[in-house]
């Protein structure tokens, strides 16, 4: 990050350009939307002078707004990755060559020149979002934006405006200049829809139009816009069961899964567990400037665990063992309180 700006304002109607570092930050601050929804708005924005991570938050028990603007260089996503997520991504890439992942890696190589939609399935914590980014980074669109929207974390009443944007005066509290949606910001690049199974049924027909016709209509707009993008989606739900329950459109399902990749759970990737253990222990040693070890017996016991939470669970279990074990070496006795 090059710069971080923090401003607190007495009230929305007193905002002026001079209150913010520059006028362009005012234009990307989402003040109107944050006040209208009384909730924090956190996303990245592509603007003339660069790409910014912007968080606009109403301050509790006051009429104020807190604005944080960070200038960034890397891939464009609605939320900045945490240190733990970056660490998890590195661990995931390291295990792409284990036996269970070889066919997936080969498929990614074969489809790199094509724009076919990809549906990634698998349990939570298996690395579906990381696989989506790897697909993007190995595609012809690798230098273009990679835009993520998590259908499970954005309120249903906001997801349409997040995806498709809106024009001036589209609804009460809307920004007077309108707002581009993530679909527009992903133009030329990749749009990744995480937890696609939770996409509201009422929006699924619009998304089908986006895939089939490469067009979308912003809220309140009279004309559709063309867009050029690659679409990747992921889910831990059984979409066929969702279809049977009339919660997911069958025609959308088949359009999303031109290519389907299933992420195997960690318990089916036993040969990946030991390298992951070594990686996470090494990362913790570097983070805390220590030189802890883990015994071979402890590793074997960890390899036999079911790992319902998959790679993420393994990461957090190892951190717990690292900070709670009293000796320089983690042994099987340290595992007793956990398993």
C-alpha angles and dihedrals in degrees: 000000000000100000140000121203124195121188131170119199129204094223139342095249090056095057114124133174091254091058089069127058090253139347093258091063089055090054092055099039100099089217094149093049094046091052094044093052096032089224139105117270114207122175144120122260132202109218137168095269097042145293120310137191105221129190119182116184132178107231112239116252093004138079090241135117125213115209125192118183122184124185111221139181107196135082117321116250133154093242129033115246116248124232089257092052092050089049091048091050091054091050091049094052090049091060097046089105099057118115097263092050100046095090091046091051090049091050091051089054093049095050096043094106095046133078099214116144116259127208116197117198131185146105123301113279097025093112104258094150091048090051089051090055091048089053089052093047090052095048133088087256094060094118093050128080122295104205122189130196121181108211090198098058103044116080113250092240090058103038095085092053090045091053103037105017125218141253128239113295094009092139142348111294094017118145108266091232095046125236134253116236128228089260090063092044090053092057111138090009139064130296113205117197109196118198090015090171088072094055105126112257090232090063098044095086090055090050090050088055089051092054098042102038101022088231135114137181122225117224109277094010123131096204134050123236129222120235134184113211147129116241124213122175135183138195142171091203128094099250092191089059089047088054092050089053092049091245096116131038114245093212091053091049092057092045091052096048103055081127118022123193121187117206108216117225118253092251087066091050101060092153089060096055099075095049088049091050091051091046096050094044089050091050091050091049090053093045094052098029093241137125106220121162134203122221123241089239090056090049091052091051091049090050090058095052117109095232099205089178091049121203094351092053091049090051094053095042090054091049090051091050091047096054098038103042108101097209137060091255126055109225138181090268089065089057095057097086090050104044 
